[in-house]
CSV table of C-alpha atoms in Angstrom, one decimal:
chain,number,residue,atom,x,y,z
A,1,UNK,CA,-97.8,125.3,62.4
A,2,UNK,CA,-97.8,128.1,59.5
A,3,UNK,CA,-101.1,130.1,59.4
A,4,UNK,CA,-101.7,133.1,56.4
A,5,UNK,CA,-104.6,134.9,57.5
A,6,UNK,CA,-105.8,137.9,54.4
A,7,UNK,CA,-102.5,138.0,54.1
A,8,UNK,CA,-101.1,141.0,51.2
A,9,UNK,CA,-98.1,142.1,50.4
A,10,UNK,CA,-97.4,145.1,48.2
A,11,UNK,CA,-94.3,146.9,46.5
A,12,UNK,CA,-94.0,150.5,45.7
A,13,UNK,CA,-93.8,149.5,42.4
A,14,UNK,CA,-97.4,148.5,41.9
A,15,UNK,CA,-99.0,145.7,41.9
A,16,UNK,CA,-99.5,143.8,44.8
A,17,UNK,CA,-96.9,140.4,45.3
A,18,UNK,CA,-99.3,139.0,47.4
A,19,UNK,CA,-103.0,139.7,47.6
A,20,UNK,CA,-105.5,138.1,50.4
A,21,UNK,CA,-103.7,134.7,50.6
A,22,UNK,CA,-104.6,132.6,53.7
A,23,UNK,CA,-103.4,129.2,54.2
A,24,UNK,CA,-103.2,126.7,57.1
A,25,UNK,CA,-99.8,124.0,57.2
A,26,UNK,CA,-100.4,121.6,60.1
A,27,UNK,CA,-97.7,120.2,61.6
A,28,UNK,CA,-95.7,117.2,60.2
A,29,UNK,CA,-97.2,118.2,56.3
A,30,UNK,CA,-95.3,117.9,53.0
A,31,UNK,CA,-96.6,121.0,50.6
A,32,UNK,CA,-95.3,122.0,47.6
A,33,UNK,CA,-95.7,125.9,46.5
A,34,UNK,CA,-96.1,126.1,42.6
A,35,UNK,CA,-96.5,128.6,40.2
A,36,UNK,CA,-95.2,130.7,37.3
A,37,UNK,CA,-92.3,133.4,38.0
A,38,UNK,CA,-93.7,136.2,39.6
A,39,UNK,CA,-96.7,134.3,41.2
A,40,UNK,CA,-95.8,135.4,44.4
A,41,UNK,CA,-94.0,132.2,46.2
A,42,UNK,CA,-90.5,133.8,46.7
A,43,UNK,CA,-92.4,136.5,48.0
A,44,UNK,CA,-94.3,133.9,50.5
A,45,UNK,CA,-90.8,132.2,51.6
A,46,UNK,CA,-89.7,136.1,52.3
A,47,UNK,CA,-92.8,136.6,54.2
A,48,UNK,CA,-92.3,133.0,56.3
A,49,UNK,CA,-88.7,133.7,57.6
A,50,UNK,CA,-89.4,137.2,58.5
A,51,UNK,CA,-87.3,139.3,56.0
A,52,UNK,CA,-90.2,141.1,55.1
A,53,UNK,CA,-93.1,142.0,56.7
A,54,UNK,CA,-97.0,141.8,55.0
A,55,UNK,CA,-98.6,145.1,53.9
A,56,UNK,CA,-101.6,143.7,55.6
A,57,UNK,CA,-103.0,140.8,57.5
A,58,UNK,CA,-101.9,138.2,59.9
A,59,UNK,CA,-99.0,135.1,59.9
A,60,UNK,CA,-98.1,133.0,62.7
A,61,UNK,CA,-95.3,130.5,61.9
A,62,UNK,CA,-95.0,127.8,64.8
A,63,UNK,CA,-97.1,129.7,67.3
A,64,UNK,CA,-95.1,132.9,66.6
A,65,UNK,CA,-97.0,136.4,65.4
A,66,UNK,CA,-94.0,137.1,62.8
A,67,UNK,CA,-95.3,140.5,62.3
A,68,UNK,CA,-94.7,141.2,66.0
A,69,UNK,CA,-91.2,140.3,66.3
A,70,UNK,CA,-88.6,143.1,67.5
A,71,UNK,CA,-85.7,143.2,65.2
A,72,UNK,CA,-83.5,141.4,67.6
A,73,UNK,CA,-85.9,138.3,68.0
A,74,UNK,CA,-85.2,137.6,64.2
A,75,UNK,CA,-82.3,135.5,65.1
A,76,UNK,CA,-83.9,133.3,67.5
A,77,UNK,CA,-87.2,133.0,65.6
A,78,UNK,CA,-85.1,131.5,62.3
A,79,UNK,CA,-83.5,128.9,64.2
A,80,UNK,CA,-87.2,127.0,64.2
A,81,UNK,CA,-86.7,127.3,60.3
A,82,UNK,CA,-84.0,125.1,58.3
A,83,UNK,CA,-83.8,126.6,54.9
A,84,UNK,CA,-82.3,125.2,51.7
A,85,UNK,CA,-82.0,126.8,48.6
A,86,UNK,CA,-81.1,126.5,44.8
A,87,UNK,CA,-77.4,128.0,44.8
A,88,UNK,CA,-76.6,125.7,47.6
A,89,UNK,CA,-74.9,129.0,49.6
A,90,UNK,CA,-72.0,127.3,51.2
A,91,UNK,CA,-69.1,128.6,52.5
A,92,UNK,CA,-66.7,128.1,50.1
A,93,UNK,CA,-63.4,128.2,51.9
A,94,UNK,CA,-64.8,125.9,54.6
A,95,UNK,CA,-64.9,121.7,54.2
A,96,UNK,CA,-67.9,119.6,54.7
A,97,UNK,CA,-67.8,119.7,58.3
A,98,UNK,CA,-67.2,123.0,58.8
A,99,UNK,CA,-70.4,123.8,56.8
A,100,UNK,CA,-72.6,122.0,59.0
A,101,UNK,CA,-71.0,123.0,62.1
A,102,UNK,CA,-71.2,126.5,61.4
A,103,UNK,CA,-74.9,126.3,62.1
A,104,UNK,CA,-74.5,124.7,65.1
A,105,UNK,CA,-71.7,127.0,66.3
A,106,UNK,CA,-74.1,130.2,65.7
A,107,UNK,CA,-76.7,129.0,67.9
A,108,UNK,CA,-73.8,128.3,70.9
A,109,UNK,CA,-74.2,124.8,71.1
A,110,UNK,CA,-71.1,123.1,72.8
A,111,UNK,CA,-68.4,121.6,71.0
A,112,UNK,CA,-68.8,118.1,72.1
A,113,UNK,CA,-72.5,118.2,70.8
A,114,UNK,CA,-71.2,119.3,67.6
A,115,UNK,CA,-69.1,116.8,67.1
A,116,UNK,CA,-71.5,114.4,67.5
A,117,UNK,CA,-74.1,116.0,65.6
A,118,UNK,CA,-72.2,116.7,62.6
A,119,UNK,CA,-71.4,112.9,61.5
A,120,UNK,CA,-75.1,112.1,62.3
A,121,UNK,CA,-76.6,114.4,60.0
A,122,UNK,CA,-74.3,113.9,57.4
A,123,UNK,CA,-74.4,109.6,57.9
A,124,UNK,CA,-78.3,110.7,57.1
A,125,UNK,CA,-77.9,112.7,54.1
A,126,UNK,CA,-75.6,110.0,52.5
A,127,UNK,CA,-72.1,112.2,53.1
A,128,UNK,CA,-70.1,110.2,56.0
A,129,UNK,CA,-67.7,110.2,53.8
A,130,UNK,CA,-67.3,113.5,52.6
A,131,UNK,CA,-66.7,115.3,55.5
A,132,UNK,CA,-63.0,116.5,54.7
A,133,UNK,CA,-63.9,117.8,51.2
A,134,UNK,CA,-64.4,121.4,50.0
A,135,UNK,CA,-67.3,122.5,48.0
A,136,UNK,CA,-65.7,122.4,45.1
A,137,UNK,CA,-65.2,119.0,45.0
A,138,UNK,CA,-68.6,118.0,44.9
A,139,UNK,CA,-71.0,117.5,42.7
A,140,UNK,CA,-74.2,119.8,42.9
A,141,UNK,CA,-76.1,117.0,44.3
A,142,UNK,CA,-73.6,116.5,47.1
A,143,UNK,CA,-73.9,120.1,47.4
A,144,UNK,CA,-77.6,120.5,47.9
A,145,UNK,CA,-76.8,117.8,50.7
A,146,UNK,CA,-74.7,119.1,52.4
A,147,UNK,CA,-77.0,122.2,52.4
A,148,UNK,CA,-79.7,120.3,53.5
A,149,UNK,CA,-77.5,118.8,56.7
A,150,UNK,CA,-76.3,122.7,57.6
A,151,UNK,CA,-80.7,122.8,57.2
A,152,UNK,CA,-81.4,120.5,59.8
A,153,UNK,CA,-78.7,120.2,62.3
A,154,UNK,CA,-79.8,122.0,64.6
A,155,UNK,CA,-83.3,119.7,64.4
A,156,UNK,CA,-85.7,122.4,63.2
A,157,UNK,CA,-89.6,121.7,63.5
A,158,UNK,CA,-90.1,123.4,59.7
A,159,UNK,CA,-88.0,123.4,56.6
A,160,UNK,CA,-88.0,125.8,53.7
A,161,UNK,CA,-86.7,124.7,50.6
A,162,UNK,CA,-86.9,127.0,47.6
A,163,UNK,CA,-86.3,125.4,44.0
A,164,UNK,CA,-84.3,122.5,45.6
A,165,UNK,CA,-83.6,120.7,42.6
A,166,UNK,CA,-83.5,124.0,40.1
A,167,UNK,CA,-80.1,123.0,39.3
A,168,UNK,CA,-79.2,119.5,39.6
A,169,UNK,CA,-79.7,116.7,37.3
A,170,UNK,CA,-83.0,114.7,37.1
A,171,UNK,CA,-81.5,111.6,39.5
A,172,UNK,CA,-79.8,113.8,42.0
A,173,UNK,CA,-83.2,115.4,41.6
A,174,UNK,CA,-85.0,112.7,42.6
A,175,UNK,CA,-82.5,111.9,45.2
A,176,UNK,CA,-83.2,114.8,46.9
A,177,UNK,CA,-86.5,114.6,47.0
A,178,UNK,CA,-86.0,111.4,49.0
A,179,UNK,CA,-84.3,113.1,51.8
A,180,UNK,CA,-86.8,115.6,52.1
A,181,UNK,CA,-89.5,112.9,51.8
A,182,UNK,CA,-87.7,110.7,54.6
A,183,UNK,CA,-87.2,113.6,57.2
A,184,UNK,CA,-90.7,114.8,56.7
A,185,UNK,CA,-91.8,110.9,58.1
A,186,UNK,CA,-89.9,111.9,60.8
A,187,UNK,CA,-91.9,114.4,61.8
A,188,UNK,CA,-90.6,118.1,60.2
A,189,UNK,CA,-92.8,120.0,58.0
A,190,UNK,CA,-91.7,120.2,55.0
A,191,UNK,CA,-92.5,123.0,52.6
A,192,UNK,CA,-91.4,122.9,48.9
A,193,UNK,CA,-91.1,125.7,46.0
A,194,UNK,CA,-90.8,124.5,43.4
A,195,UNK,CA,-91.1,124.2,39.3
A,196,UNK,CA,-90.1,120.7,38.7
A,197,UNK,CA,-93.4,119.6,36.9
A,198,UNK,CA,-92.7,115.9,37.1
A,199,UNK,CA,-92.1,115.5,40.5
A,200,UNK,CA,-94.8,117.3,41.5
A,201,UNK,CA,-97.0,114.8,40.2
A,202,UNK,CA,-95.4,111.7,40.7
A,203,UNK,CA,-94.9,112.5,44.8
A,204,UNK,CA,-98.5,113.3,45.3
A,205,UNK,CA,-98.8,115.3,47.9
A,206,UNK,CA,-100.3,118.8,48.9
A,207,UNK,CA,-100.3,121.0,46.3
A,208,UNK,CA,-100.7,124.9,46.8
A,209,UNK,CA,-100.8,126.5,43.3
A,210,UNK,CA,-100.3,130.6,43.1
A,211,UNK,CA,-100.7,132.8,40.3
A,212,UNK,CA,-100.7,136.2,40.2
A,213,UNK,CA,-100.4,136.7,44.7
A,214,UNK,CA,-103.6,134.7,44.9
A,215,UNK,CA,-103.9,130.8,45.4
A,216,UNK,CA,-105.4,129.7,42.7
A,217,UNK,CA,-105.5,125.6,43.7
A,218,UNK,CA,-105.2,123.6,47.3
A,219,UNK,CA,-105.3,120.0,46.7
A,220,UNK,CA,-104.7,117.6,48.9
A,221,UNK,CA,-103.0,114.9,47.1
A,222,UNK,CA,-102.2,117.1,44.1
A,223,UNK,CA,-100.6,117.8,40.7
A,224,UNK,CA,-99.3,120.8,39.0
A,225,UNK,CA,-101.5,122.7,36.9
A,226,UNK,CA,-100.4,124.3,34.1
A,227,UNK,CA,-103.1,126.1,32.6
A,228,UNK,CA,-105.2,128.8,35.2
């Protein structure tokens, strides 16, 4: 599913970001990415969805060669890839629906579809009733669910989520966490970046710990190591 093979990645400004990581993600597997800042895992997530490319070595994310992808194959490639992120990045001046739909409506699919889909994911993600409202009438954990429903409309096999929880409160934290837990059971791979110490350890799974652009730690049913 996602394969690093001697994989570096180096700035102009010196050191390298990344340097000789490989790593193998089968499909259907829940892994959280930990580390200090600057331990490479933004770099890795960069690296995944194809908005950079490695200095050297090999990745193949879902059968694809990333590093052989023509510019205008980007597009199609990320649609396998649901991403979620820490600011949330919604479109402010668009409801609920409108959010979602606007992920379906980039990839063409037709209306009647998306009208369907829409209530779906958001019935799953605990927002039915939420639909009408505007961003800023949400909480951040409504927020981060309603970027997690844009995230897997359009059914992707993988899902990026980078600091999910960096800035919501421990239970809409934990609530969070849920969801991503519940849709990985369903079969997506879920991959997780993440400093959130506590639930790291409590959700025992996979642990991949960086430090430096190396990885450091691969456990299988892991914990988050604080001192390398």
């Amino acid at each position: 599913m996602i394969t690093l093979d001697h994989v570096s990645k180096s700035y102009s400004t010196g050191a390298p970001a990344l340097n000789d990581v490989s790593v193998h993600i089968e499909k259907g597997e829940f892994v959280f990415i930990v580390g200090d800042s600057g331990s490479g895992k933004s770099t890795l997530i960069k690296l995944l969805l194809r908005e950079l490319l490695p200095t050297s070595g090999t990745i193949e994310v879902n059968g694809v060669n990333v590093g052989r992808l023509k510019h205008r194959q980007i597009p199609k490639f990320r649609r396998n890839i649901g991403v979620v992120f820490q600011d949330f990045r919604l479109l402010k001046d668009r409801n609920v629906y409108e959010n979602v739909a606007f992920a379906q409506r980039v990839v063409q699919v037709p209306g009647k579809e998306i009208k369907k889909n829409v209530p779906s994911i958001l019935s799953i993600v605990g927002l039915a009733g939420k639909y009408k409202a505007r961003p800023r009438q949400l909480s951040g954990g409504e927020q981060q669910r309603v970027a997690l429903a844009r995230a897997l409309v359009n059914n992707p096999p993988i899902l990026l989520a980078d600091e999910p929880t960096g800035n919501l409160d421990p239970k809409n934290s934990w609530e969070i966490m849920k969801l991503l837990e519940e849709i990985n059971e369903k079969g997506t791979t879920v991959l997780v970046v993440t400093h959130n110490r506590e639930i790291v350890n409590a959700m025992k799974k996979r642990v991949v710990t960086m430090n430096k652009g190396v990885i450091v730690s691969d456990q299988k049913e892991g914990s988050y190591i604080d001192e390398i």
